[in-house]
Coordinates of C-alpha atoms and ligand atoms in Angstrom, one line a residue:
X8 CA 8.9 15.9 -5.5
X9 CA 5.5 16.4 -6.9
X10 CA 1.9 16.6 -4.7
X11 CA -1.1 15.6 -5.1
X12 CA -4.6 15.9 -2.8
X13 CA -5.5 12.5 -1.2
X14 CA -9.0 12.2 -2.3
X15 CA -11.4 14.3 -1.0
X16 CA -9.3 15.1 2.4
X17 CA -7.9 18.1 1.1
X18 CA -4.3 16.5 2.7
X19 CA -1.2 17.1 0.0
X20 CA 0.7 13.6 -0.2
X21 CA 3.9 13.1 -2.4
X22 CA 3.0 11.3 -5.3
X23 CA 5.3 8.5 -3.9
X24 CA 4.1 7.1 -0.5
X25 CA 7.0 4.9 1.6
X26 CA 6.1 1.6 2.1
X27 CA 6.8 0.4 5.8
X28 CA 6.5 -3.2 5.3
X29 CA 10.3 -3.2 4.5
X30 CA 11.5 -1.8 7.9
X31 CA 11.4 -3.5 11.2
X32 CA 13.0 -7.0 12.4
X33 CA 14.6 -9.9 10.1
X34 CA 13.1 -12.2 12.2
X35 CA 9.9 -11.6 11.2
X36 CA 10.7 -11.8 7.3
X37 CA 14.3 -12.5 6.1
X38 CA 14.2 -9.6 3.6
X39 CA 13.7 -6.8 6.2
X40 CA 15.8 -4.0 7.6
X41 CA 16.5 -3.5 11.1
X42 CA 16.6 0.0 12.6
X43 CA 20.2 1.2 11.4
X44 CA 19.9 -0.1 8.1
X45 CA 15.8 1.3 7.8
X46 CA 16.8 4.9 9.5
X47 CA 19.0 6.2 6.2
X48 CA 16.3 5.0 3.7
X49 CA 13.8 6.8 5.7
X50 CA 16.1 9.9 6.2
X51 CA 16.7 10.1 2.4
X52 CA 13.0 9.9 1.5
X53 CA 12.3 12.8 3.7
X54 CA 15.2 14.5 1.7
X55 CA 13.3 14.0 -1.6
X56 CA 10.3 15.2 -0.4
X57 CA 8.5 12.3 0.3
X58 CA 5.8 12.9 3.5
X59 CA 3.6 9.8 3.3
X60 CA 4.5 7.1 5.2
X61 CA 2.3 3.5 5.1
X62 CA 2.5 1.2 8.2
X63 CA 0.5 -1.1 9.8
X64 CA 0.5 -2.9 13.3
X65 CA 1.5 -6.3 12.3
X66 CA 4.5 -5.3 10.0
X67 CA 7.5 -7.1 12.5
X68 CA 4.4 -7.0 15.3
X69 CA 4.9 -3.6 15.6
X70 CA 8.4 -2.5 15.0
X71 CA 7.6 -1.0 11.8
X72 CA 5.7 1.4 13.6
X73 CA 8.4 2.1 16.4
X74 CA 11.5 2.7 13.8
X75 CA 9.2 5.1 11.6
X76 CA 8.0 6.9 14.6
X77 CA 11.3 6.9 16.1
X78 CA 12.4 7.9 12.5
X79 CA 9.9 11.0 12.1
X80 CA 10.9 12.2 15.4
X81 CA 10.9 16.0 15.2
X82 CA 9.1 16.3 11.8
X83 CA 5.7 15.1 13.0
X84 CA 3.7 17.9 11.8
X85 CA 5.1 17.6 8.2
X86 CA 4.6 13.5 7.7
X87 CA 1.4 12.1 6.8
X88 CA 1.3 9.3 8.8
X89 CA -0.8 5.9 7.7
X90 CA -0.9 2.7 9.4
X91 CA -3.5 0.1 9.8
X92 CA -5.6 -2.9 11.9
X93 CA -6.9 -6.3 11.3
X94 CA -4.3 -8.8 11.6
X95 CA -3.6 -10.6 14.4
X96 CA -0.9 -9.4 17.0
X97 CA -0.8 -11.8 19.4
X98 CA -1.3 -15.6 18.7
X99 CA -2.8 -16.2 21.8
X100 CA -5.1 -13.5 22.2
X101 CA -7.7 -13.4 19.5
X102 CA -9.0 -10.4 20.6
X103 CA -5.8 -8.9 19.3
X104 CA -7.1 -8.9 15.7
X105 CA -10.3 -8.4 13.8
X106 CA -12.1 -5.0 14.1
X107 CA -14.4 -5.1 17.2
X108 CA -14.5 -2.3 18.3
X109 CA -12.1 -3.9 21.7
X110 CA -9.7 -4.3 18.9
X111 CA -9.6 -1.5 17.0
X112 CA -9.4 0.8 20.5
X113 CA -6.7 -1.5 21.9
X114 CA -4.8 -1.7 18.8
X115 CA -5.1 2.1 17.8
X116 CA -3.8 2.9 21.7
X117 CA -0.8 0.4 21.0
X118 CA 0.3 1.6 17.6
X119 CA 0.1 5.2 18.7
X120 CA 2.4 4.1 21.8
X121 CA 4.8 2.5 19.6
X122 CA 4.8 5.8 17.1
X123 CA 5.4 8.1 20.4
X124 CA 2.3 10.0 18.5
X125 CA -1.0 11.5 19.4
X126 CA -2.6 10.7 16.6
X127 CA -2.5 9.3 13.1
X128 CA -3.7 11.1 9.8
X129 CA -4.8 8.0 8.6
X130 CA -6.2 4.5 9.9
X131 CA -6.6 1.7 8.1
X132 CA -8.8 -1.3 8.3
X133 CA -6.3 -3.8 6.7
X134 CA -9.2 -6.4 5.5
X135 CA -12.9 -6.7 5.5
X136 CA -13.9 -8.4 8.8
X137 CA -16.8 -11.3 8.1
X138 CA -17.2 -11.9 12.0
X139 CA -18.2 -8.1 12.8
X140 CA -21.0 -5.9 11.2
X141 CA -19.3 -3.1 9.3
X142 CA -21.8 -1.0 11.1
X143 CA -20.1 -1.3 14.5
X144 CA -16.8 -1.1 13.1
X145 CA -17.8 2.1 11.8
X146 CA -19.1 3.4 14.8
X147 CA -15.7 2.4 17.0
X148 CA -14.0 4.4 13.7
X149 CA -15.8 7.3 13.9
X150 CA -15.2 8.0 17.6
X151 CA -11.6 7.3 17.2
X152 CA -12.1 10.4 14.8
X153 CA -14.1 12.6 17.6
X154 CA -11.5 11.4 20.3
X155 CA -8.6 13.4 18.2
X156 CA -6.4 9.6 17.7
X157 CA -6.8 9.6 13.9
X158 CA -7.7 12.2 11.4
X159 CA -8.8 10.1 8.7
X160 CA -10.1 6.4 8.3
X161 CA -9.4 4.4 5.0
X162 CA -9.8 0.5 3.9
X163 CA -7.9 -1.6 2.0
X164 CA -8.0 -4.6 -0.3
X165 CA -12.0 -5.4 -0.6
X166 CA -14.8 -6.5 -2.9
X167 CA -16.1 -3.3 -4.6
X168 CA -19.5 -4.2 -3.3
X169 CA -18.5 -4.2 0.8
X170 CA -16.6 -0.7 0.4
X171 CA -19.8 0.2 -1.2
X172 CA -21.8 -0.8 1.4
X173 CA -19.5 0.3 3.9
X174 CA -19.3 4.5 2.4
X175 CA -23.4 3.8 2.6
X176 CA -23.4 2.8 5.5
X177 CA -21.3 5.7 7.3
X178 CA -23.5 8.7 5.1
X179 CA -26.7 7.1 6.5
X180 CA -25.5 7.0 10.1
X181 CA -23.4 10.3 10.1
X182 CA -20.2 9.1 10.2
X183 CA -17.3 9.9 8.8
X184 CA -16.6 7.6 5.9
X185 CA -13.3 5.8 4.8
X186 CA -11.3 8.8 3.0
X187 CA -9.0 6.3 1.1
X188 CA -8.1 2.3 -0.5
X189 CA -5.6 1.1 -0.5
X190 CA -5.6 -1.8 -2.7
X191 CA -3.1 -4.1 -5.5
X192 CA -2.6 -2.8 -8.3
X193 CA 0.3 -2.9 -10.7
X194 CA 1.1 -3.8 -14.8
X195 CA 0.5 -7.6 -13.8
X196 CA -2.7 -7.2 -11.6
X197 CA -4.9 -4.9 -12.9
X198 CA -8.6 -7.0 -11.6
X199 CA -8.9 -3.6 -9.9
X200 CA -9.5 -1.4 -12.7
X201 CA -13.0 -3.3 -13.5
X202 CA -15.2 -2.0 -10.6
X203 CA -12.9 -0.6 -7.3
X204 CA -10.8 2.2 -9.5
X205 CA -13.5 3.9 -11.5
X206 CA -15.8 3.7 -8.2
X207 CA -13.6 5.6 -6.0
X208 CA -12.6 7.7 -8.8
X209 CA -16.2 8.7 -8.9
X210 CA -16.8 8.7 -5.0
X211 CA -13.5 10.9 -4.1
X212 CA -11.8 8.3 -2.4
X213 CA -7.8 8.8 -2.6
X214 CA -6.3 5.8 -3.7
X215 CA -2.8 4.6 -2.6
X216 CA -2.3 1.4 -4.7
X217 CA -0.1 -1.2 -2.5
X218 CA 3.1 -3.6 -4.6
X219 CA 3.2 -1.3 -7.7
X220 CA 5.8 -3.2 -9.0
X221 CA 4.5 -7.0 -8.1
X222 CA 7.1 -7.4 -5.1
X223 CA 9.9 -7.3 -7.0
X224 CA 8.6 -8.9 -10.1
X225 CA 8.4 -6.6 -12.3
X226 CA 12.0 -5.1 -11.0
X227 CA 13.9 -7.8 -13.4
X228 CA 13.7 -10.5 -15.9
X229 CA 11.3 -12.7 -14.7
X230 CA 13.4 -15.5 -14.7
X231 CA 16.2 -13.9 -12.1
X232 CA 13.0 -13.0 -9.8
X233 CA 14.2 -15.2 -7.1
X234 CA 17.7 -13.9 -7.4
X235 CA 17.4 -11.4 -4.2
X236 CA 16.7 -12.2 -0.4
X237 CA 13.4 -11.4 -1.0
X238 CA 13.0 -12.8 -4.2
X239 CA 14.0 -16.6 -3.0
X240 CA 11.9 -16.2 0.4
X241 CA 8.5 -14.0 0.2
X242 CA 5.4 -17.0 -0.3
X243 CA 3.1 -13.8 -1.5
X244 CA 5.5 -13.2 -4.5
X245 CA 4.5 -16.6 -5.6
X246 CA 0.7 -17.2 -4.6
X247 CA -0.3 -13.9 -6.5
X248 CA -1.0 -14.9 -10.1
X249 CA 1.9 -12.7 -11.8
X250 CA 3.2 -15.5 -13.7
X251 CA -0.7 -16.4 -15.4
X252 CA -2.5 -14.0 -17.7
X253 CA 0.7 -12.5 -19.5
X254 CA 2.4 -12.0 -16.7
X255 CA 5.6 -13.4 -18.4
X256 CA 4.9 -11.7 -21.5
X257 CA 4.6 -7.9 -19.7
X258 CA 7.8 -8.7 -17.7
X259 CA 9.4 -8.4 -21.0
X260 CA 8.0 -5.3 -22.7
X261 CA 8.8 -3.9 -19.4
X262 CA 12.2 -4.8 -19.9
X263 CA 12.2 -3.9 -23.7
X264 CA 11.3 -0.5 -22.5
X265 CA 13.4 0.1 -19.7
X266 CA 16.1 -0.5 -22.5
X267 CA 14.5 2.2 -24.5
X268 CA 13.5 4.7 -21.8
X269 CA 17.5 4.3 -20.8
X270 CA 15.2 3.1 -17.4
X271 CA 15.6 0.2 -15.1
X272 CA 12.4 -2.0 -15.6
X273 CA 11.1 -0.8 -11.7
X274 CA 11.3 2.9 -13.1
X275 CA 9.3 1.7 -16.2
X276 CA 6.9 -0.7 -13.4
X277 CA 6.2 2.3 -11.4
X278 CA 5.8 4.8 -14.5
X279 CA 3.0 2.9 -15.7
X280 CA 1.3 3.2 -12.4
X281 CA 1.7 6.6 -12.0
X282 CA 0.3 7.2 -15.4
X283 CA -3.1 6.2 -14.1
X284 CA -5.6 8.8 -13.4
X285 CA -7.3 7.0 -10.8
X286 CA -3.8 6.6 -8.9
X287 CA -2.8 9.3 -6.3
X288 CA 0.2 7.6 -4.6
X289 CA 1.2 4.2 -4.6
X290 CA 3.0 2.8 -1.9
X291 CA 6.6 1.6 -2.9
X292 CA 8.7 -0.9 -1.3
X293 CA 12.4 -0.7 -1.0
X294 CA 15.2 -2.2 0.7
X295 CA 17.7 0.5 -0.3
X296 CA 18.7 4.1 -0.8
X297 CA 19.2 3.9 -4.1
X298 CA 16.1 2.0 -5.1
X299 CA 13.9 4.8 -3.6
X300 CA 15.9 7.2 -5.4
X301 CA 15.2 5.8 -8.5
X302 CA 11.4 5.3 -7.6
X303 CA 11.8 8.9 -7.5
X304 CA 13.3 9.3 -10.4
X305 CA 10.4 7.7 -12.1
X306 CA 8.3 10.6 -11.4
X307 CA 10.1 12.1 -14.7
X308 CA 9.3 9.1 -16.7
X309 CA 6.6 10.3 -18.9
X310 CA 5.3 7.0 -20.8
X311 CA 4.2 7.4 -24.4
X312 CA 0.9 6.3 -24.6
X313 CA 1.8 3.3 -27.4
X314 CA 3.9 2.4 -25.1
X315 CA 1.5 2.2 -22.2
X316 CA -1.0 -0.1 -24.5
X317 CA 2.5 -1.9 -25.6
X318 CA 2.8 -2.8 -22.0
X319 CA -0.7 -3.5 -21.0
X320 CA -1.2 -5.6 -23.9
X321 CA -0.7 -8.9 -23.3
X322 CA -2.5 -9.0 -19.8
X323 CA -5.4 -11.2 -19.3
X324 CA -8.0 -11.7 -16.2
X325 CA -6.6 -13.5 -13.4
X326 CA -8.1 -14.6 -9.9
X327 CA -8.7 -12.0 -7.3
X328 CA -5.6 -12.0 -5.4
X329 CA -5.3 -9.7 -2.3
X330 CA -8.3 -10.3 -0.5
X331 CA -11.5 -12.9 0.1
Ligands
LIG27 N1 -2.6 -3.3 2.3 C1 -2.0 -4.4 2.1 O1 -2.6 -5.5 2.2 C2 -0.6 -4.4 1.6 C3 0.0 -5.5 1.1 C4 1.4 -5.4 0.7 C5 2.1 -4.2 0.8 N2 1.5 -3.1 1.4 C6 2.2 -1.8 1.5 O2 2.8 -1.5 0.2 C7 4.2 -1.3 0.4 C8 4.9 -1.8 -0.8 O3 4.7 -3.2 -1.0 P1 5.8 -4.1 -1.7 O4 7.1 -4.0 -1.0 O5 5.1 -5.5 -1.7 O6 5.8 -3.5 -3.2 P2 6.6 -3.2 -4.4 O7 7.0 -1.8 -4.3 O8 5.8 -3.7 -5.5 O9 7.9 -4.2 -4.3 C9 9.0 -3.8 -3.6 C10 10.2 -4.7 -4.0 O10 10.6 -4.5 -5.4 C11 12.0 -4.5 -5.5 N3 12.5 -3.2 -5.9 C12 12.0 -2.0 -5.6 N4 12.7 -1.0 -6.2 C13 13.6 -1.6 -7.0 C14 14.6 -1.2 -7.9 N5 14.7 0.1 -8.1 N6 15.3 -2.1 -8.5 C15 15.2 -3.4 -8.3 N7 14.2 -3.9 -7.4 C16 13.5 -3.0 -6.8 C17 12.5 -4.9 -4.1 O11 12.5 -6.3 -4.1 P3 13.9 -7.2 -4.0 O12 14.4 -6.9 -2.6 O13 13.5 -8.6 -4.2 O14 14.8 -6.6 -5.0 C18 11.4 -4.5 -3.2 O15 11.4 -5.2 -2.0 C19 4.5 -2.0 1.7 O16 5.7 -1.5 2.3 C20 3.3 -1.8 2.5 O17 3.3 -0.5 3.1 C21 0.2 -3.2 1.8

């Protein structure tokens, strides 16, 4: 496995992050994994090396959080643990979601129950809150920092403009700032490169890119995409514009490649992202032991860099799509 520092915390992630969002209870999406068929995927990333795990309260309300703590059992003090606030919990308490600072204390108490932790290394605000000033959010951050329940605070997907504001805002209060984004990114959305990449490039932000290979997409020929569980079911692979602005058209260089590179097209999907300079670990999503080991795989993958313009070629702008 290779390393890298997250940004400016000085922490040492794999270069491969474990997305959480697959692991928790089919009832809440029909392509998830319940405990016994989550614990070997999660077992085996530990195996290659892997230390970085991405959560977040509302994946399967919660159970995400419980099978990965359950998971990391033992092996605390060598995970880098991430999870994350905003959403929702409870349909009937509203309270449950946002980031007052009532929510973010409840909600950080409640995920660190259902990790069996003490604290987190990082927490996450999951989206830009319009109904609360980022100055108190910031404030209810920061003690969570002081009170010894998270180590570091990061955002995720977010005008450039607000996470702006938001680093501003914490330097001229004294607080700590948000240490990471997390944000979409991949060969068939790459809106971020115009003004969120290069700023926390420049600003020392670690950057953890979420759906590297479009949810699937770019994992097979575009027109088999809803040929898996996941595939025929998940409403996001289908409201983010992958199909406009090339979409189609990288889907099959990707392929063309994955030929060449003797690859399979996710290897080729994730190669590219891990190509970027401005990338430190994106988050990877995988229903299976063999799928994460040939994300790892793609660690050896070294792109030409024809190659890389063959593949970003035929992309054009398309709506923001990951946040409002
Ligand atoms: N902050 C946010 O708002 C946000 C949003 C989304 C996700 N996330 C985070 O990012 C993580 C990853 O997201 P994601 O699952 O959407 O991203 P992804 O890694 O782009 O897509 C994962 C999907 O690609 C397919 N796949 C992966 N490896 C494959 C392989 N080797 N061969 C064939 N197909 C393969 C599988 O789909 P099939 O099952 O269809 O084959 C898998 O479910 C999540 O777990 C979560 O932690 C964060």
């Amino acid at each position: 496995m290779e390393y890298t520092t997250l940004g400016d915390t000085g922490m040492e992630v794999s270069r491969l992050c474990l997305g959480c969002m697959s692991f928790g209870d089919p009832d809440w999406r029909e392509w998830v994994l319940d405990e016994a068929e989550s614990q070997p995927i999660i077992d085996r990333a530990i195996d290659l090396g892997i230390n970085f795990f991405d959560t977040a309260n509302m994946y399967s309300t919660g159970e995400s959080e419980r099978i990965i703590g359950n998971a990391l059992e033992g092996r605390r003090e060598e995970s880098i643990v991430a999870t994350k606030v905003y959403f929702q919990m409870d349909e009937d308490d509203p309270n449950s979601g946002g980031l007052s600072r009532k929510t973010i204390e409840q909600e950080l108490d409640a995920s660190l129950d259902r990790l069996g932790m003490d604290t987190v290394d990082l927490y996450q605000i999951h989206r830009y809150d319009y109904d609360t000033p980022m100055e108190g959010t910031l404030r209810a951050l920061d003690d969570a920092v002081r009170r010894g329940k998270t180590r570091y605070i990061g955002a995720s997907s977010m005008w450039t403009h607000q996470f702006a504001d938001a680093l501003h805002t914490s330097e001229r209060l004294g607080l700590d700032r948000f240490a990471t984004m997390q944000n979409h990114y991949n060969l068939v959305y790459r809106e971020e490169e115009r003004e969120m990449l290069p700023f926390c490039q420049k600003e020392g932000i670690g950057t953890m890119p979420w759906s590297p290979m479009a949810r699937g997409y770019l994992t097979r020929p575009h027109d088999e995409v809803d040929s898996t569980a996941r595939g025929a079911s998940e409403e996001y692979l289908y409201e983010h514009p992958y199909l406009d602005g090339g979409g189609p058209a990288v889907n099959e260089r990707v392929e063309e490649l994955a030929d060449e590179y003797d690859a399979s097209m996710a290897q080729i999907a994730l190669a590219w992202v891990l190509d970027k300079e401005w990338v430190d670990a994106p988050i990877v999503g995988t229903t299976s032991v063999e799928h994460l080991e040939e994300a790892v795989e793609a660690l050896d993958i070294d792109l030409a860099e024809s190659d890389v313009e063959y593949l970003e070629e035929p992309y054009e702008p398309v709506p923001v799509s990951g946040h409002e």
